[in-house]
Short mmCIF file of C-alpha atoms and ligand atoms in Angstrom, two decimals:
data_model
loop_
_atom_site.label_atom_id
_atom_site.label_comp_id
_atom_site.label_asym_id
_atom_site.label_seq_id
_atom_site.Cartn_x
_atom_site.Cartn_y
_atom_site.Cartn_z
CA MET A 1 -6.47 26.75 -8.12
CA SER A 2 -4.12 23.88 -8.78
CA TYR A 3 -3.30 21.39 -6.08
CA HIS A 4 0.37 22.26 -6.25
CA VAL A 5 -0.32 25.90 -5.52
CA PHE A 6 -2.36 25.34 -2.43
CA MET A 7 -0.05 22.64 -1.09
CA THR A 8 2.84 25.05 -1.11
CA THR A 9 0.81 27.91 0.38
CA ALA A 10 -0.83 25.81 3.09
CA ALA A 11 0.81 26.19 6.46
CA PRO A 12 3.26 23.35 6.91
CA ARG A 13 2.24 21.15 9.79
CA GLN A 14 2.32 17.50 10.50
CA ALA A 15 -0.70 15.38 9.81
CA SER A 16 -0.10 12.86 12.51
CA GLY A 17 0.78 13.23 16.12
CA GLY A 18 -2.33 15.39 15.87
CA ALA A 19 -3.13 15.33 19.56
CA SER A 20 -3.61 18.85 20.86
CA ALA A 21 -4.56 20.65 24.05
CA PRO A 22 -7.38 19.01 26.02
CA GLY A 23 -10.71 20.53 25.01
CA ALA A 24 -9.46 21.70 21.59
CA ARG A 25 -11.81 21.29 18.62
CA HIS A 26 -10.67 19.74 15.34
CA ALA A 27 -11.82 20.46 11.79
CA VAL A 28 -12.44 17.36 9.65
CA THR A 29 -13.26 17.12 5.96
CA LEU A 30 -16.27 14.81 5.75
CA ILE A 31 -16.69 13.05 2.41
CA ALA A 32 -19.93 11.09 2.78
CA GLY A 33 -19.31 9.28 -0.52
CA ASP A 34 -21.54 7.16 -2.73
CA GLY A 35 -23.93 4.23 -2.33
CA ILE A 36 -24.20 3.40 1.38
CA GLY A 37 -21.64 6.17 2.10
CA PRO A 38 -24.16 8.83 3.22
CA GLU A 39 -25.96 6.33 5.48
CA VAL A 40 -22.82 5.13 7.28
CA ALA A 41 -21.35 8.65 7.40
CA GLN A 42 -24.54 10.02 8.93
CA ALA A 43 -24.58 7.20 11.51
CA THR A 44 -20.93 7.75 12.41
CA LYS A 45 -21.34 11.50 12.73
CA ALA A 46 -24.38 11.05 14.98
CA ILE A 47 -22.54 8.64 17.30
CA LEU A 48 -19.47 10.89 17.51
CA GLU A 49 -21.64 13.89 18.34
CA ALA A 50 -23.60 11.93 20.96
CA ALA A 51 -20.27 10.86 22.51
CA GLY A 52 -19.17 14.50 22.72
CA ALA A 53 -16.37 14.39 20.14
CA ARG A 54 -15.14 17.92 19.52
CA ILE A 55 -15.23 17.94 15.71
CA ASP A 56 -16.14 20.72 13.27
CA TRP A 57 -17.22 18.98 10.07
CA GLU A 58 -16.56 20.40 6.59
CA ASP A 59 -18.85 18.59 4.14
CA ALA A 60 -17.04 17.82 0.89
CA VAL A 61 -17.68 16.11 -2.44
CA ALA A 62 -15.80 13.32 -4.21
CA GLY A 63 -16.72 10.26 -6.28
CA LYS A 64 -19.86 9.98 -8.40
CA GLU A 65 -21.08 13.53 -7.87
CA ALA A 66 -17.69 14.90 -8.92
CA PHE A 67 -17.43 12.59 -11.96
CA ASP A 68 -20.98 13.57 -12.98
CA LYS A 69 -19.86 17.21 -12.93
CA GLY A 70 -17.07 16.29 -15.35
CA ILE A 71 -14.24 16.40 -12.80
CA GLY A 72 -11.87 13.84 -14.27
CA ASN A 73 -10.04 12.83 -11.08
CA GLY A 74 -13.29 12.46 -9.12
CA VAL A 75 -12.45 14.99 -6.41
CA ALA A 76 -13.97 18.48 -6.33
CA PRO A 77 -11.34 21.27 -6.07
CA GLU A 78 -13.11 22.55 -2.92
CA THR A 79 -12.58 19.09 -1.37
CA LEU A 80 -8.85 19.26 -2.05
CA GLU A 81 -8.76 22.74 -0.57
CA SER A 82 -10.68 21.60 2.50
CA LEU A 83 -8.33 18.67 3.03
CA ALA A 84 -5.28 20.86 2.50
CA ARG A 85 -6.68 23.06 5.29
CA THR A 86 -7.97 20.45 7.77
CA ARG A 87 -5.37 17.78 6.89
CA VAL A 88 -7.81 15.17 8.18
CA ALA A 89 -10.65 13.49 6.30
CA LEU A 90 -13.30 10.98 7.25
CA LYS A 91 -14.41 9.40 4.01
CA GLY A 92 -17.26 7.14 2.97
CA PRO A 93 -16.78 4.76 0.03
CA LEU A 94 -16.49 6.25 -3.45
CA GLU A 95 -17.74 4.74 -6.67
CA THR A 96 -15.04 4.14 -9.25
CA PRO A 97 -16.44 4.54 -12.76
CA VAL A 98 -15.78 1.48 -14.90
CA GLY A 99 -14.89 1.91 -18.54
CA HIS A 100 -15.18 5.72 -18.73
CA GLY A 101 -11.48 6.38 -18.37
CA GLY A 102 -12.13 8.06 -15.02
CA LYS A 103 -9.46 7.68 -12.36
CA SER A 104 -10.28 6.36 -8.90
CA ALA A 105 -11.13 9.30 -6.61
CA ASN A 106 -9.69 7.26 -3.73
CA VAL A 107 -6.37 6.90 -5.48
CA THR A 108 -6.41 10.60 -6.39
CA LEU A 109 -6.78 11.56 -2.72
CA ARG A 110 -4.14 9.12 -1.50
CA LYS A 111 -1.62 10.09 -4.18
CA LEU A 112 -2.10 13.87 -4.16
CA PHE A 113 -1.50 13.97 -0.44
CA GLU A 114 1.26 11.29 -0.52
CA MET A 115 -0.51 9.16 2.07
CA TYR A 116 2.22 6.57 2.12
CA GLY A 117 0.93 4.36 4.90
CA ASN A 118 -2.26 2.34 4.96
CA ILE A 119 -3.05 1.04 8.42
CA ARG A 120 -5.72 -1.64 8.75
CA PRO A 121 -6.51 -2.96 12.20
CA CYS A 122 -8.35 -6.24 12.48
CA LYS A 123 -9.88 -7.05 15.83
CA GLU A 124 -12.43 -9.67 16.71
CA LEU A 125 -15.80 -8.18 17.66
CA PRO A 126 -18.15 -9.83 20.14
CA ASN A 127 -20.93 -12.11 18.92
CA VAL A 128 -19.76 -11.97 15.31
CA GLN A 129 -19.90 -15.55 14.10
CA GLY A 130 -17.34 -17.08 11.80
CA PRO A 131 -14.70 -19.79 11.59
CA PHE A 132 -12.26 -17.74 13.64
CA ALA A 133 -14.64 -16.49 16.34
CA GLY A 134 -13.22 -16.86 19.84
CA ARG A 135 -9.57 -16.79 18.78
CA GLY A 136 -9.01 -13.26 20.13
CA ILE A 137 -7.61 -11.86 16.89
CA ASP A 138 -6.24 -8.34 17.38
CA LEU A 139 -3.70 -7.40 14.73
CA ILE A 140 -2.78 -4.58 12.40
CA VAL A 141 -1.62 -4.72 8.79
CA VAL A 142 0.50 -1.78 7.65
CA ARG A 143 0.65 -1.53 3.88
CA GLU A 144 3.01 0.74 1.94
CA ASN A 145 0.59 2.81 -0.11
CA VAL A 146 2.38 4.63 -2.94
CA GLU A 147 5.18 2.48 -4.38
CA ASP A 148 5.43 -1.02 -5.85
CA VAL A 149 3.51 -2.17 -8.90
CA TYR A 150 0.60 0.07 -7.80
CA ALA A 151 2.48 3.10 -9.13
CA GLY A 152 0.86 1.92 -12.38
CA ILE A 153 3.96 2.27 -14.59
CA GLU A 154 2.96 -0.15 -17.32
CA HIS A 155 4.05 -0.59 -20.91
CA MET A 156 3.19 -2.99 -23.69
CA GLN A 157 6.54 -4.43 -24.75
CA THR A 158 5.34 -6.33 -27.77
CA PRO A 159 1.76 -6.83 -29.00
CA GLY A 160 1.61 -9.90 -26.74
CA VAL A 161 3.79 -8.99 -23.75
CA ALA A 162 3.00 -6.40 -21.05
CA GLN A 163 5.30 -5.05 -18.38
CA CYS A 164 4.69 -3.34 -15.02
CA LEU A 165 7.51 -1.68 -13.11
CA LYS A 166 7.89 -2.54 -9.46
CA LEU A 167 9.69 0.43 -7.95
CA ILE A 168 10.73 0.13 -4.33
CA SER A 169 12.89 2.78 -2.70
CA GLN A 170 14.94 2.89 0.45
CA LYS A 171 13.05 6.07 1.36
CA GLY A 172 9.66 4.40 0.87
CA CYS A 173 10.75 1.38 2.92
CA GLU A 174 12.19 3.52 5.67
CA LYS A 175 9.06 5.62 5.96
CA ILE A 176 6.72 2.64 6.16
CA VAL A 177 8.92 0.62 8.51
CA ARG A 178 9.45 3.54 10.88
CA LEU A 179 5.72 4.31 10.80
CA THR A 180 5.01 0.66 11.66
CA TYR A 181 7.31 0.64 14.67
CA GLU A 182 5.99 4.00 15.89
CA LEU A 183 2.45 2.68 15.55
CA ALA A 184 3.42 -0.49 17.43
CA ARG A 185 4.91 1.62 20.22
CA ALA A 186 1.89 3.95 20.35
CA GLN A 187 -0.34 0.95 20.99
CA GLY A 188 2.04 -1.00 23.22
CA ARG A 189 2.27 -3.82 20.71
CA LYS A 190 4.97 -6.42 21.16
CA MET A 191 5.77 -7.94 17.78
CA VAL A 192 6.31 -6.74 14.19
CA HIS A 193 6.45 -9.17 11.27
CA THR A 194 7.93 -7.82 8.04
CA ALA A 195 6.23 -9.87 5.34
CA THR A 196 7.96 -9.92 1.95
CA LYS A 197 8.77 -12.03 -1.07
CA ALA A 198 12.49 -11.29 -0.58
CA ASN A 199 13.43 -14.89 -1.37
CA ILE A 200 12.48 -14.28 -5.01
CA MET A 201 12.65 -10.49 -5.52
CA LYS A 202 15.85 -9.90 -3.62
CA MET A 203 16.32 -6.28 -4.64
CA THR A 204 12.78 -4.91 -4.47
CA GLU A 205 11.03 -7.00 -1.81
CA GLY A 206 14.45 -7.54 -0.23
CA TYR A 207 14.73 -3.79 0.26
CA LEU A 208 11.89 -3.82 2.79
CA LYS A 209 13.51 -6.76 4.58
CA ARG A 210 16.92 -5.07 4.76
CA VAL A 211 15.50 -1.74 5.94
CA ALA A 212 13.34 -3.49 8.54
CA GLU A 213 16.38 -5.39 9.84
CA GLN A 214 18.20 -2.08 10.30
CA VAL A 215 15.37 0.07 11.66
CA SER A 216 14.11 -2.62 14.06
CA GLN A 217 17.39 -2.32 16.00
CA GLU A 218 16.18 1.09 17.17
CA TYR A 219 13.13 -0.59 18.73
CA PRO A 220 14.55 -3.23 21.08
CA ASP A 221 11.29 -3.18 23.09
CA ILE A 222 9.49 -4.77 20.10
CA LYS A 223 10.19 -8.29 18.84
CA SER A 224 10.91 -8.32 15.11
CA GLU A 225 10.71 -11.15 12.61
CA HIS A 226 10.84 -11.49 8.85
CA ILE A 227 8.30 -13.81 7.26
CA ILE A 228 7.85 -14.80 3.62
CA ILE A 229 4.50 -13.42 2.50
CA ASP A 230 3.01 -16.73 1.39
CA ASN A 231 3.92 -18.36 4.68
CA CYS A 232 2.42 -15.30 6.40
CA CYS A 233 -0.91 -15.97 4.64
CA HIS A 234 -0.74 -19.63 5.62
CA LYS A 235 -0.02 -18.80 9.26
CA LEU A 236 -2.70 -16.10 9.31
CA VAL A 237 -5.26 -18.73 8.49
CA MET A 238 -3.79 -21.36 10.84
CA SER A 239 -3.14 -19.17 13.89
CA PRO A 240 -4.08 -15.52 13.32
CA GLU A 241 -4.12 -14.77 17.05
CA LYS A 242 -0.31 -15.09 17.08
CA PHE A 243 0.14 -11.97 14.92
CA ASP A 244 0.38 -8.46 16.32
CA VAL A 245 1.62 -6.05 13.59
CA ILE A 246 2.48 -6.95 9.98
CA VAL A 247 4.20 -4.56 7.55
CA SER A 248 4.34 -5.23 3.83
CA THR A 249 4.83 -3.74 0.39
CA ASN A 250 1.85 -2.30 -1.46
CA MET A 251 0.45 -5.28 -3.36
CA ASN A 252 1.18 -7.92 -0.75
CA GLY A 253 -0.22 -5.61 1.92
CA ASP A 254 -3.37 -5.08 -0.12
CA ILE A 255 -4.01 -8.80 -0.38
CA VAL A 256 -3.07 -9.67 3.19
CA SER A 257 -5.18 -6.87 4.68
CA ASP A 258 -8.27 -8.11 2.82
CA LEU A 259 -7.53 -11.59 4.08
CA THR A 260 -7.34 -10.34 7.68
CA SER A 261 -10.64 -8.41 7.26
CA GLY A 262 -12.24 -11.73 6.36
CA LEU A 263 -10.88 -13.36 9.53
CA VAL A 264 -13.03 -11.21 11.80
CA GLY A 265 -16.31 -11.03 9.94
CA GLY A 266 -15.81 -9.18 6.71
CA LEU A 267 -15.83 -5.81 5.04
CA GLY A 268 -18.65 -4.23 7.06
CA LEU A 269 -16.39 -4.30 10.12
CA ALA A 270 -12.98 -3.31 8.74
CA PRO A 271 -11.64 0.23 9.26
CA SER A 272 -8.61 1.75 7.63
CA MET A 273 -6.47 4.85 7.76
CA ASN A 274 -4.26 6.41 5.11
CA ILE A 275 -1.48 8.44 6.59
CA GLY A 276 1.17 10.83 5.29
CA ASP A 277 3.01 13.93 6.43
CA ASP A 278 0.51 16.29 4.78
CA ALA A 279 -2.84 14.62 5.38
CA ILE A 280 -4.51 11.63 6.93
CA MET A 281 -7.71 10.01 5.78
CA PHE A 282 -9.87 7.60 7.75
CA GLU A 283 -12.25 5.31 5.89
CA ALA A 284 -13.98 1.95 5.81
CA VAL A 285 -12.37 -0.80 3.79
CA HIS A 286 -15.64 -1.67 2.05
CA GLY A 287 -17.04 -0.12 -1.10
CA THR A 288 -20.33 1.57 -1.91
CA ALA A 289 -22.39 -1.67 -1.62
CA PRO A 290 -24.82 -0.67 -4.41
CA ASP A 291 -26.90 -3.80 -3.72
CA ILE A 292 -28.08 -2.42 -0.35
CA ALA A 293 -27.65 1.36 -0.83
CA GLY A 294 -30.53 3.51 0.43
CA GLN A 295 -32.27 0.54 2.10
CA ASP A 296 -31.26 1.13 5.74
CA LYS A 297 -29.26 -2.12 5.65
CA ALA A 298 -25.66 -0.90 5.81
CA ASN A 299 -23.46 -1.73 8.77
CA PRO A 300 -21.79 1.51 9.92
CA THR A 301 -19.24 -0.30 12.12
CA ALA A 302 -16.28 -0.07 9.73
CA LEU A 303 -16.57 3.70 9.29
CA LEU A 304 -17.30 4.12 13.00
CA LEU A 305 -14.13 2.21 13.91
CA ALA A 306 -12.23 4.39 11.42
CA ALA A 307 -13.63 7.44 13.22
CA VAL A 308 -12.50 5.92 16.54
CA MET A 309 -8.96 5.82 15.12
CA MET A 310 -9.41 9.46 14.12
CA LEU A 311 -10.40 10.44 17.65
CA ARG A 312 -7.25 8.76 18.96
CA HIS A 313 -5.24 10.64 16.37
CA PHE A 314 -6.66 13.85 17.88
CA GLY A 315 -5.84 12.63 21.38
CA MET A 316 -9.54 12.16 22.29
CA PHE A 317 -8.74 8.81 23.89
CA ASP A 318 -11.63 8.74 26.37
CA THR A 319 -14.26 9.50 23.71
CA ALA A 320 -12.77 6.85 21.44
CA MET A 321 -12.88 4.29 24.23
CA ALA A 322 -16.46 5.22 25.16
CA ILE A 323 -17.61 4.60 21.57
CA GLU A 324 -15.76 1.30 21.37
CA HIS A 325 -17.38 0.16 24.63
CA ALA A 326 -20.84 1.19 23.35
CA LEU A 327 -20.29 -0.77 20.13
CA TRP A 328 -19.12 -3.82 22.07
CA VAL A 329 -22.11 -3.63 24.44
CA THR A 330 -24.44 -3.33 21.42
CA LEU A 331 -23.08 -6.47 19.78
CA GLU A 332 -22.89 -8.38 23.05
CA GLY A 333 -26.55 -7.47 23.56
CA GLY A 334 -27.45 -9.13 20.26
CA THR A 335 -28.16 -6.10 18.07
CA PHE A 336 -26.85 -6.74 14.55
CA THR A 337 -27.19 -5.42 11.04
CA GLY A 338 -28.07 -8.00 8.39
CA ASP A 339 -24.50 -8.63 7.18
CA ILE A 340 -23.43 -10.08 10.54
CA ALA A 341 -26.78 -11.41 11.82
CA LEU A 342 -26.32 -14.78 10.07
CA GLY A 343 -29.83 -16.09 10.75
CA ARG A 344 -30.36 -14.06 13.92
CA PRO A 345 -32.82 -11.14 13.94
CA ALA A 346 -31.35 -8.06 12.26
CA VAL A 347 -32.00 -4.34 12.62
CA GLY A 348 -31.48 -1.52 10.13
CA THR A 349 -28.67 1.03 10.08
CA LYS A 350 -30.73 3.60 11.98
CA LYS A 351 -31.77 1.26 14.78
CA PHE A 352 -28.23 -0.10 15.10
CA THR A 353 -26.92 3.47 15.36
CA GLU A 354 -29.51 4.46 17.96
CA THR A 355 -28.65 1.37 20.03
CA ILE A 356 -24.97 2.29 20.04
CA MET A 357 -25.86 5.84 21.10
CA SER A 358 -28.07 4.53 23.89
CA ASN A 359 -25.18 2.33 25.09
CA LEU A 360 -22.74 5.24 25.41
CA GLY A 361 -21.53 5.32 29.00
CA LYS A 362 -21.79 1.54 29.45
CA THR A 363 -18.68 -0.61 29.56
CA SER A 364 -17.96 -4.03 28.16
CA ALA A 365 -15.75 -6.42 30.11
CA GLY A 366 -14.93 -8.13 26.82
CA LEU A 367 -13.26 -5.16 25.14
CA GLY A 368 -10.00 -5.52 27.02
CA THR A 369 -7.64 -2.70 27.81
CA ARG A 370 -5.02 -1.16 25.62
CA GLU A 371 -3.21 2.05 26.35
CA TYR A 372 -3.07 4.26 23.29
CA LYS A 373 -0.67 7.11 22.64
CA PRO A 374 -0.50 9.35 19.55
CA ILE A 375 1.70 7.96 16.77
CA LYS A 376 5.02 9.81 16.56
CA MET A 377 5.36 10.42 12.83
CA PRO A 378 8.70 9.25 11.45
CA GLN A 379 11.05 11.94 10.21
CA VAL A 380 12.68 10.76 6.99
CA ALA A 381 14.65 13.35 4.99
CA LYS A 382 12.74 14.71 1.98
CA ALA A 383 15.69 14.70 -0.46
CA PRO A 384 14.82 12.66 -3.57
CA ASP A 385 18.40 11.28 -3.71
CA LEU A 386 18.40 10.19 -0.10
CA VAL A 387 20.87 7.37 -0.73
CA LYS A 388 24.23 8.21 -2.25
CA ALA A 389 26.80 5.68 -3.43
CA ALA A 390 30.45 6.21 -2.58
CA GLN A 391 31.29 4.57 -5.89
CA ARG A 392 29.31 3.43 -8.88
CA GLN A 393 30.06 2.19 -12.37
CA ASP A 394 28.20 1.14 -15.50
CA VAL A 395 29.46 -2.39 -16.13
CA GLY A 396 27.16 -3.57 -18.91
CA VAL A 397 23.71 -3.27 -20.46
CA ASP A 398 20.59 -5.40 -20.88
CA VAL A 399 18.81 -4.76 -24.17
CA PHE A 400 15.28 -6.12 -24.53
CA ILE A 401 14.42 -7.12 -28.07
CA GLU A 402 11.22 -8.27 -29.74
CA SER A 403 11.70 -11.33 -31.93
CA GLY A 404 9.73 -14.35 -33.06
CA LEU A 405 12.93 -16.36 -33.73
CA LEU A 406 13.80 -19.41 -31.67
CA PRO A 407 16.58 -18.82 -29.10
CA ASP A 408 19.48 -20.32 -31.05
CA ALA A 409 18.68 -18.42 -34.23
CA PHE A 410 17.98 -15.27 -32.21
CA GLY A 411 21.24 -15.45 -30.21
CA LYS A 412 23.25 -15.93 -33.39
CA ALA A 413 21.41 -13.05 -35.11
CA VAL A 414 22.17 -10.67 -32.23
CA GLU A 415 25.79 -11.84 -32.08
CA LYS A 416 26.17 -11.27 -35.80
CA ALA A 417 24.46 -7.85 -35.70
CA THR A 418 26.71 -6.60 -32.89
CA TRP A 419 29.95 -8.14 -34.07
CA GLY A 420 32.85 -5.72 -33.56
CA CYS A 421 31.02 -3.62 -30.95
CA ALA A 422 32.79 -2.64 -27.74
CA LEU A 423 30.02 -4.49 -25.92
CA LYS A 424 29.77 -8.26 -26.40
CA LEU A 425 26.69 -10.46 -26.02
CA LYS A 426 27.08 -12.69 -22.96
CA ASN A 427 23.74 -14.42 -22.80
CA VAL A 428 20.07 -14.25 -23.80
CA SER A 429 17.12 -14.79 -21.50
CA ASN A 430 13.39 -15.15 -22.01
CA ARG A 431 11.18 -14.04 -19.10
CA GLY A 432 14.18 -14.27 -16.79
CA VAL A 433 15.43 -17.72 -17.84
CA GLN A 434 18.67 -18.14 -19.81
CA VAL A 435 17.97 -19.61 -23.25
CA TRP A 436 21.26 -18.93 -25.06
CA PRO A 437 24.13 -19.90 -25.42
CA THR A 438 22.90 -22.74 -23.22
CA ALA A 439 19.40 -23.52 -21.98
CA ALA A 440 18.33 -25.66 -19.07
CA SER A 441 15.05 -26.87 -20.52
CA ALA A 442 12.80 -27.00 -23.55
CA PHE A 443 11.78 -23.59 -24.90
CA ASP A 444 8.19 -22.33 -24.81
CA GLY A 445 8.98 -18.63 -24.66
CA VAL A 446 7.57 -15.39 -26.00
CA ASP A 447 8.76 -12.69 -28.40
CA HIS A 448 10.53 -10.76 -25.62
CA TYR A 449 14.24 -11.50 -25.21
CA GLY A 450 16.69 -9.96 -22.74
CA CYS A 451 20.21 -9.68 -24.15
CA ARG A 452 23.01 -9.09 -21.65
CA PHE A 453 26.09 -7.29 -22.92
CA PHE A 454 29.39 -6.73 -21.13
CA PRO A 455 32.54 -5.00 -22.42
CA ALA A 456 34.52 -7.12 -24.87
CA GLU A 457 37.62 -6.02 -22.91
CA PRO A 458 37.16 -7.36 -19.37
CA LYS A 459 36.67 -4.65 -16.71
CA ALA A 460 36.60 -1.86 -19.31
CA LYS A 461 34.35 1.12 -18.57
CA VAL A 462 30.99 1.15 -20.37
CA THR A 463 30.13 4.45 -22.05
CA ASP A 464 26.81 5.81 -23.36
CA LYS A 465 28.40 6.01 -26.81
CA GLN A 466 29.07 2.27 -26.76
CA VAL A 467 25.44 1.65 -25.81
CA THR A 468 24.04 3.88 -28.57
CA ASP A 469 26.41 2.25 -31.12
CA LEU A 470 25.09 -1.12 -30.04
CA LEU A 471 21.45 -0.03 -30.37
CA THR A 472 22.11 1.46 -33.81
CA LYS A 473 23.64 -1.83 -35.01
CA LEU A 474 20.66 -3.81 -33.68
CA THR A 475 18.19 -1.49 -35.40
CA THR A 476 20.17 -1.63 -38.64
CA ALA A 477 19.97 -5.43 -38.53
CA GLY A 478 16.17 -5.21 -38.17
CA LEU A 479 16.19 -6.25 -34.49
CA ARG A 480 13.56 -4.11 -32.68
CA TRP A 481 14.69 -3.23 -29.16
CA MET A 482 12.01 -1.86 -26.82
CA HIS A 483 13.98 -0.94 -23.75
CA ILE A 484 17.37 -1.08 -22.15
CA GLU A 485 18.60 -1.36 -18.58
CA LYS A 486 22.05 -0.21 -17.62
CA LEU A 487 23.85 -2.72 -15.44
CA ILE A 488 25.45 -0.87 -12.58
CA GLU A 489 27.72 -1.75 -9.72
CA ILE A 490 27.10 0.23 -6.57
CA ASP A 491 29.95 0.30 -4.09
CA GLY A 492 31.42 -2.76 -5.76
CA LYS A 493 28.23 -4.83 -5.63
CA PRO A 494 26.20 -5.79 -8.73
CA GLY A 495 22.92 -3.87 -8.92
CA PHE A 496 21.19 -6.42 -11.14
CA ALA A 497 19.81 -9.92 -10.84
CA LYS A 498 21.16 -12.89 -12.75
CA SER A 499 18.86 -14.79 -15.09
CA GLN A 500 17.77 -18.25 -14.02
CA GLY A 501 20.55 -20.53 -15.23
CA GLU A 502 23.07 -17.69 -15.79
CA SER A 503 26.57 -18.43 -14.50
P1 LIG B 601 -18.47 -3.54 -1.76
O1 LIG B 601 -17.57 -3.50 -0.57
O2 LIG B 601 -19.18 -2.29 -2.06
O3 LIG B 601 -19.56 -4.70 -1.56
C1 LIG B 601 -19.23 -6.08 -1.43
C2 LIG B 601 -20.32 -6.79 -0.65
O4 LIG B 601 -20.22 -6.45 0.74
C3 LIG B 601 -21.73 -6.40 -1.07
O5 LIG B 601 -22.56 -7.52 -1.00
C4 LIG B 601 -22.15 -5.38 -0.04
O6 LIG B 601 -23.54 -5.33 0.20
C5 LIG B 601 -21.42 -5.86 1.21
N1 LIG B 601 -21.07 -4.73 2.09
C6 LIG B 601 -20.04 -3.86 1.91
N2 LIG B 601 -20.04 -2.96 2.89
C7 LIG B 601 -21.07 -3.26 3.70
C8 LIG B 601 -21.58 -2.67 4.88
N3 LIG B 601 -21.00 -1.59 5.44
N4 LIG B 601 -22.66 -3.23 5.44
C9 LIG B 601 -23.24 -4.31 4.92
N5 LIG B 601 -22.80 -4.92 3.80
C10 LIG B 601 -21.72 -4.39 3.19
O7 LIG B 601 -17.57 -3.98 -2.99
P2 LIG B 601 -17.88 -3.90 -4.57
O8 LIG B 601 -19.29 -4.30 -4.82
O9 LIG B 601 -16.79 -4.65 -5.19
O10 LIG B 601 -17.69 -2.38 -4.97
C11 LIG B 601 -18.76 -1.47 -5.20
C12 LIG B 601 -18.19 -0.10 -5.54
O11 LIG B 601 -17.42 0.39 -4.45
C13 LIG B 601 -17.27 -0.07 -6.76
O12 LIG B 601 -17.53 1.11 -7.50
C14 LIG B 601 -15.90 0.01 -6.17
O13 LIG B 601 -14.98 0.65 -7.03
C15 LIG B 601 -16.16 0.84 -4.93
N6 LIG B 601 -15.16 0.66 -3.85
C16 LIG B 601 -14.79 1.75 -3.16
C17 LIG B 601 -13.91 1.63 -2.09
C18 LIG B 601 -13.50 2.87 -1.33
O14 LIG B 601 -14.08 3.91 -1.54
N7 LIG B 601 -12.52 2.79 -0.47
C19 LIG B 601 -13.43 0.38 -1.72
C20 LIG B 601 -13.87 -0.75 -2.43
C21 LIG B 601 -14.75 -0.60 -3.50
#
């Protein structure tokens, strides 16, 4: 059965806001995973059962076992069916095969179920030593999970120049920003930072900034600020306790959320949740830790904290709190796995798990109180063409051409080749910097030129025929073009960036 078939036949229901009637049981797809996965999954399951969590587990296979069976995307069809049914997974780490052409099973799961939001809380745990211990860090990074350069749209442009498309949509930004504010509200958080590189990538990164500025107005109870991503990293290291919620695009969010995991003691402690309208998957941030797999050394805390988020998603707030207290009491009492012992006596996974179970029912004064509510999932229209322009016009074209000529010779060659065309060469750039007809600095470019053409007659309409005529003339002159970009104006505003140095 193909994924598409069962997605359309599965009963439509929302993945989040999953809280249901008190006492209700919830089915969960349990993917134990590879390496230390089965050990931490077993520990987590045991603690949840001891705490009285009302979960019906469906064991499922993904990762190494699936790849070994020849399943190219690393996820068994039965696992996809289980997740389409339960809509909720708790997942151990999965091994990504290197060099066999296999896709990441993690990415398969996230993409097939359009889990567009990656939520990574980062909270200081008691007795965990490190340079930031005692600061009271308690923040969340929300990372957009499906767009940006991670869409993996890559092309070799010339034998020596590669390109990756960074696609950012209003819809993607709106979904992630609304999810962030709903999450902030559900946890009574006070401040959202939108972290972008909008100062450089005004259209793509700037999209998140603009959408956040708009959407934040609907949440006057939450303070909102924009921060440039590099400054965000700097401030996270200087004063991480000042951050509450951070939302970012996919790649920046990936990097920042690993940084924040490091602030509170590392991978063994960092939980994560991948959320979309169709499914939600809770997991640890860490990988399969092959160096300690099967040795009773793994720290189950990250997956346990992911499961605590899952319980809150189901509305089992008291059970979630009881487990958090038991974990806190365990660490306060000096029971540690090797990764966080740092010279103190360490116990194995099993002993650590048993200690947490024996501490269920005890409370820690250090945990603090936070009132949780279910996240209200944002409702963003599904239409692919969500944004419509009142007016739009093709005003020119960028043609990217491979050439080993120096800029002056290249500019003249293109000018000569396209002489008499309806579209006239305005300027040439190399990696975004204008190099012809004038250049600001010495040239040390590559064989990848961007040629910007506008109509020879000012303000004339650009047609596809004019563009194809232009391309034909370039090809005839032996100038190899590898891609074009139409230059459009949307509602009177240019929809393209200027080159560095372009007037
Ligand atoms: P890793 O997270 O597996 O290990 C890095 C280091 O952290 C190791 O020294 C390991 O022993 C330690 N560590 C990690 N989790 C721990 C825990 N719970 N308790 C104690 N120590 C822990 O990263 P890696 O070595 O780069 O990756 C190994 C494999 O995991 C690769 O195949 C990779 O693709 C995969 N991976 C999967 C996921 C996922 O499933 N979400 C995430 C990251 C990596």
